[in-house]
Short mmCIF file of C-alpha atoms in Angstrom, two decimals:
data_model
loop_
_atom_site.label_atom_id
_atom_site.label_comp_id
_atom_site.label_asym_id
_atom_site.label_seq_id
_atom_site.Cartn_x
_atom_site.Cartn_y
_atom_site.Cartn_z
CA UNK J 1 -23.03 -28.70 12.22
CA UNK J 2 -19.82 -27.02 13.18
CA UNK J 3 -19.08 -23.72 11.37
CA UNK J 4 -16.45 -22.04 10.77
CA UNK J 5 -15.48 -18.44 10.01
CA UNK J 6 -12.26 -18.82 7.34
CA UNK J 7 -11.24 -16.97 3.91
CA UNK J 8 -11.55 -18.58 0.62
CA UNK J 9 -9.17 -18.12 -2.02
CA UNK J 10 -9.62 -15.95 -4.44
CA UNK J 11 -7.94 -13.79 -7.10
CA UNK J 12 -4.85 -14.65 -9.89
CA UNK J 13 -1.86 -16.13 -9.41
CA UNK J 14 0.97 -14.67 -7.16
CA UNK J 15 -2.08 -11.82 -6.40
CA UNK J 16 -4.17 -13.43 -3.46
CA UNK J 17 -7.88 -12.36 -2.83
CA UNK J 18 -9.80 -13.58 0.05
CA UNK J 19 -13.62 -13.76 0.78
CA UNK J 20 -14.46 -14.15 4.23
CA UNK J 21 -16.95 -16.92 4.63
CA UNK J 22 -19.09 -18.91 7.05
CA UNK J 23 -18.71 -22.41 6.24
CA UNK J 24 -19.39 -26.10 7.89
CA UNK J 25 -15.95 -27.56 9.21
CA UNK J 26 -15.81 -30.00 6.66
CA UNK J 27 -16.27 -28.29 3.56
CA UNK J 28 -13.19 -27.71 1.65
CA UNK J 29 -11.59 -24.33 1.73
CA UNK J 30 -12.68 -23.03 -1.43
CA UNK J 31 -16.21 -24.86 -1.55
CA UNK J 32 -19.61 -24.62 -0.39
CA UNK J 33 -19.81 -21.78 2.30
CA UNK J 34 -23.16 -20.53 4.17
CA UNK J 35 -22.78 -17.01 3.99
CA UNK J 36 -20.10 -14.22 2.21
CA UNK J 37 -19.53 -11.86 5.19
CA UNK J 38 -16.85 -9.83 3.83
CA UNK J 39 -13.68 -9.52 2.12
CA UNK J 40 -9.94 -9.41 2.44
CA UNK J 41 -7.26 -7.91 0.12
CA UNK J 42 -3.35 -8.40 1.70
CA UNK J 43 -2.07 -6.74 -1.22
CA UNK J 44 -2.30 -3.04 0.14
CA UNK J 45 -0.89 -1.27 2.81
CA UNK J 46 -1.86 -1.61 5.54
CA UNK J 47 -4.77 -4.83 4.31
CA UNK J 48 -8.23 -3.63 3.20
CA UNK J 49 -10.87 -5.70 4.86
CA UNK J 50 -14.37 -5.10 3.95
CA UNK J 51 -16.52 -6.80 6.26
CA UNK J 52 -20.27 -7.32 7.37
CA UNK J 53 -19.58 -6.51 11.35
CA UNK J 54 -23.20 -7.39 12.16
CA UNK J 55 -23.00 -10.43 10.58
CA UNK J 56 -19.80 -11.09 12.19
CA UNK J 57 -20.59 -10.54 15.35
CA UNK J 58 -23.78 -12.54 15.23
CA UNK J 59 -21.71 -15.79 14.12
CA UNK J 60 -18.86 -14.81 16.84
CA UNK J 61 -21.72 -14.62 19.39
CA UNK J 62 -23.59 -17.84 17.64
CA UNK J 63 -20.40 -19.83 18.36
CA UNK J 64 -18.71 -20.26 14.61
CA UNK J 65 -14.93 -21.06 15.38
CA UNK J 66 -12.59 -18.25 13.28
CA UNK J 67 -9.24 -19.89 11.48
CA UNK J 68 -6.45 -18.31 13.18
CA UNK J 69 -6.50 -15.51 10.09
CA UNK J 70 -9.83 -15.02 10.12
CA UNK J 71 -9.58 -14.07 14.32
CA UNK J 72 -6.76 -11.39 13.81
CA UNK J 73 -9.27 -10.28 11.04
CA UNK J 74 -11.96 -10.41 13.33
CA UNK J 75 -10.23 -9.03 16.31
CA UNK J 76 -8.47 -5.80 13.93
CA UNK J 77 -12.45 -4.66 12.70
CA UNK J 78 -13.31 -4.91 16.78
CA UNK J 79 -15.96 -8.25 16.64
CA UNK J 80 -14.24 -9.38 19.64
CA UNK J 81 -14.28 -5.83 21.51
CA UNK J 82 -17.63 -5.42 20.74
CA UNK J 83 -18.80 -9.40 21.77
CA UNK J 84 -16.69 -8.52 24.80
CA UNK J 85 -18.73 -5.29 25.36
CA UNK J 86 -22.25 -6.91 24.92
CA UNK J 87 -21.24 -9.44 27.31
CA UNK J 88 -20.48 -6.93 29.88
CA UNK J 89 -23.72 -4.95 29.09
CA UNK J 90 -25.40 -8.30 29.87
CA UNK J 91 -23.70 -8.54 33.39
CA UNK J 92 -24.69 -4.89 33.63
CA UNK J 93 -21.47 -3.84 34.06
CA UNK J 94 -22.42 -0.65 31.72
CA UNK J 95 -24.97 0.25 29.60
CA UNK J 96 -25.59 -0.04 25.96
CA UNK J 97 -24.74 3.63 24.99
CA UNK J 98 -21.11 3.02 27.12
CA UNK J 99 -20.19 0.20 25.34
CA UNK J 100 -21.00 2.04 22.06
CA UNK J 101 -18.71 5.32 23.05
CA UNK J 102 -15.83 2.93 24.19
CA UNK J 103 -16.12 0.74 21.02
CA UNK J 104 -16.48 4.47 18.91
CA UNK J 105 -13.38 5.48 20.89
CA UNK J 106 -11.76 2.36 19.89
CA UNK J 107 -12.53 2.85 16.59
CA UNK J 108 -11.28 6.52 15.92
CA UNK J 109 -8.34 5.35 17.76
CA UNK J 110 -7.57 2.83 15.18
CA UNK J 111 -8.62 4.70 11.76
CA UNK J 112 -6.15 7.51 13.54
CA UNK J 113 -3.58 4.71 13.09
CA UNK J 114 -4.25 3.82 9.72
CA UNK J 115 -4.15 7.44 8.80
CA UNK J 116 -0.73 7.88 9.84
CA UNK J 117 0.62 5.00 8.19
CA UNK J 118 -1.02 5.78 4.85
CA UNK J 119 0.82 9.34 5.30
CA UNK J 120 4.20 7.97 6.46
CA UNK J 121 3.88 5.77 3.63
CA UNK J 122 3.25 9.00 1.52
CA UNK J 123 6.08 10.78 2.69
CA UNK J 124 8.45 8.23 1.91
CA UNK J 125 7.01 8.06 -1.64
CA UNK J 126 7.77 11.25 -1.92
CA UNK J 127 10.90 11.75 -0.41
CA UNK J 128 11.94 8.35 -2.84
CA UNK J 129 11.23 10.53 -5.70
CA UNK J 130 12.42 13.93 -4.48
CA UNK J 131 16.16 12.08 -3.94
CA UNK J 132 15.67 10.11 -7.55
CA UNK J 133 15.06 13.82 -9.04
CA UNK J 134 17.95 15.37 -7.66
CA UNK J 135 20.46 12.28 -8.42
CA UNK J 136 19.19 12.40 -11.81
CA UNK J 137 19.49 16.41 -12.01
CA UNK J 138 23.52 15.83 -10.75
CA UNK J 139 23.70 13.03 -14.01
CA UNK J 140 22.63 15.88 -16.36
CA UNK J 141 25.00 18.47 -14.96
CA UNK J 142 27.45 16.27 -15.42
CA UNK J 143 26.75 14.93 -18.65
CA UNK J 144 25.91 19.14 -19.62
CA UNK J 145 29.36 19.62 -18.62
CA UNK J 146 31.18 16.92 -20.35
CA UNK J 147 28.79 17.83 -23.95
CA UNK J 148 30.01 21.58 -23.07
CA UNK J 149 33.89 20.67 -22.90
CA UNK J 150 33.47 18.72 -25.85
CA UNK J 151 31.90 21.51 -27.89
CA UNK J 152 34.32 24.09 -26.21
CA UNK J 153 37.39 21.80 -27.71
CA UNK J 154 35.84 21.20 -30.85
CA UNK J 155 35.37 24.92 -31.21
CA UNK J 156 39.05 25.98 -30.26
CA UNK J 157 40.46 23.68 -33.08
CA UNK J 158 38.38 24.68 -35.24
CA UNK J 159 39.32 28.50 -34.36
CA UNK J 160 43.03 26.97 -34.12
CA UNK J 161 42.33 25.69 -37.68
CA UNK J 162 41.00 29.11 -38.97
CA UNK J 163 44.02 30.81 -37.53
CA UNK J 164 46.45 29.06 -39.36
CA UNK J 165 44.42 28.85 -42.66
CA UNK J 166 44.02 33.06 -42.16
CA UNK J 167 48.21 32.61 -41.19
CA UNK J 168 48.92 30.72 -44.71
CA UNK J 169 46.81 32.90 -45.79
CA UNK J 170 47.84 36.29 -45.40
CA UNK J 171 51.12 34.49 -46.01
CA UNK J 172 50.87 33.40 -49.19
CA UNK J 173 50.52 36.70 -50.67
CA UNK J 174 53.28 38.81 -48.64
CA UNK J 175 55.67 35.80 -50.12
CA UNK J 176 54.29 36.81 -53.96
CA UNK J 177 54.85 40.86 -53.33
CA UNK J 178 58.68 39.42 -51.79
CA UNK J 179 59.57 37.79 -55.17
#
């Protein structure tokens, strides 16, 4: 039986989950699969992959054939690195505890990455909002401004008004004394 290491589709429409399965060649892609090893979400940034690696690497070393997603999967978690490793522990290149601390090393290197993208990612969030806040602090001025002219006019006519009602007024009665 040829197997295969590929993702089966999970999840709602236009919002993709993946399982990453073993599963005979001929099965169709969302059938009958041997073994769950792990899943795959694209929708995040960067991709969260939750995977069995000992599982993985067993059917990498066993000979299951990965779907071209599946291997950059595969090769991102560090299957490949570590198969890689083993085999040069078996041609006793380097020992076991080598391979482990350049596959660690690896591995640090990598989350290191992840890290800073999650931050950058952060950042510009943040810097998004900061410029949102001040463009909308500018539309208030403004708008401030324009309801303060407004109220400034509307109170020098009505003062205007008072003046010449106070005018007429005071006018009124020097015209009566006059007569």
């Amino acid at each position: 039986m040829a197997t295969k290491i590929r993702l089966q589709r999970g999840g709602r429409k236009g919002y993709a989950f993946y399982r990453i399965v073993i599963a005979d060649s001929r099965a169709p892609r969302d059938g009958k699969f041997t073994e769950k090893i792990g899943t795959y979400n694209p929708n995040t940034n960067p991709a969260t992959v939750d995977l069995d690696f000992d599982r993985a690497l067993y059917w990498v070393e066993t000979g299951a054939q990965p779907t071209a997603t599946a291997h950059n999967i595969l090769k991102g978690e560090g299957v490949y690195l570590m198969k890689h490793l083993r085999g040069g522990v078996k041609k006793g290149a380097f020992d076991e505890a080598t391979a482990q601390k350049k596959f660690d090393a690896w591995k640090e290197n990598k989350q290191n990455g992840l890290n800073s993208v999650r931050e950058n990612e952060a950042k510009e969030k943040s810097a998004a909002a900061a410029k949102e806040l001040e463009a909308e602090k500018k539309i208030n001025e403004a708008i401030a401004k324009k309801v303060a002219e407004k109220k400034a006019a509307e109170a020098a006519a009505k003062a205007e008004a008072e003046a010449a009602a106070n005018a007429e007024a005071a006018e009124a009665p020097a015209e009566a004394y006059a007569r």
